[in-house]
Short mmCIF file of C-alpha atoms in Angstrom, two decimals:
data_model
loop_
_atom_site.label_atom_id
_atom_site.label_comp_id
_atom_site.label_asym_id
_atom_site.label_seq_id
_atom_site.Cartn_x
_atom_site.Cartn_y
_atom_site.Cartn_z
CA MET A 650 -143.07 -10.16 -124.34
CA GLU A 651 -143.89 -9.25 -127.97
CA LEU A 652 -143.02 -5.65 -127.26
CA LEU A 653 -139.58 -6.65 -126.03
CA ARG A 654 -139.05 -8.85 -129.02
CA ASP A 655 -139.97 -6.11 -131.38
CA PHE A 656 -137.80 -3.59 -129.54
CA TRP A 657 -134.76 -5.96 -129.72
CA ARG A 658 -135.36 -6.55 -133.44
CA TYR A 659 -135.55 -2.79 -133.97
CA VAL A 660 -132.40 -2.09 -132.07
CA ARG A 661 -130.49 -4.88 -133.93
CA HIS A 662 -131.69 -3.90 -137.33
CA ARG A 663 -131.19 -0.15 -136.91
CA LYS A 664 -128.01 -0.50 -134.84
CA LYS A 665 -129.22 1.84 -132.18
CA TYR A 666 -127.64 0.14 -129.16
CA TRP A 667 -127.65 3.32 -127.11
CA MET A 668 -131.41 2.80 -126.70
CA ILE A 669 -130.98 -0.30 -124.54
CA PRO A 670 -129.73 1.51 -121.34
CA LEU A 671 -132.35 4.17 -121.77
CA PHE A 672 -135.11 1.54 -122.02
CA VAL A 673 -133.78 -0.23 -118.85
CA LEU A 674 -133.51 3.00 -116.85
CA LEU A 675 -137.13 4.06 -117.86
CA ALA A 676 -138.36 0.57 -116.93
CA LEU A 677 -136.62 0.61 -113.54
CA PHE A 678 -137.80 4.15 -112.80
CA GLY A 679 -141.38 3.23 -113.68
CA SER A 680 -141.40 0.13 -111.61
CA LEU A 681 -139.91 2.11 -108.69
CA LEU A 682 -142.72 4.58 -108.87
CA VAL A 683 -145.36 1.80 -109.08
CA LEU A 684 -143.97 -0.11 -106.17
CA ALA A 685 -143.49 2.92 -103.96
CA GLN A 686 -146.97 4.27 -104.55
CA GLY A 687 -148.59 2.32 -101.78
CA SER A 688 -145.70 1.69 -99.47
CA ALA A 689 -144.10 3.34 -96.46
CA LEU A 690 -141.11 4.31 -98.49
CA ALA A 691 -143.04 6.77 -100.60
CA PRO A 692 -142.19 9.92 -98.51
CA PHE A 693 -138.47 9.08 -98.70
CA LEU A 694 -138.51 8.48 -102.44
CA TYR A 695 -140.36 11.70 -103.15
CA THR A 696 -137.74 13.77 -101.33
CA LEU A 697 -135.11 12.33 -103.64
CA PHE A 698 -136.90 13.84 -106.69
#
């Protein structure tokens, strides 16, 4: 949680609000890869990329 708090402070202080969607997309993509690693959906996800 400290990482998220520091990131939010950085974004507010530097006014780099464009980084928020980028961070969210990277987190979603990373969690998708982690969750799909051991599931039956893995072959279908790999064909998308």
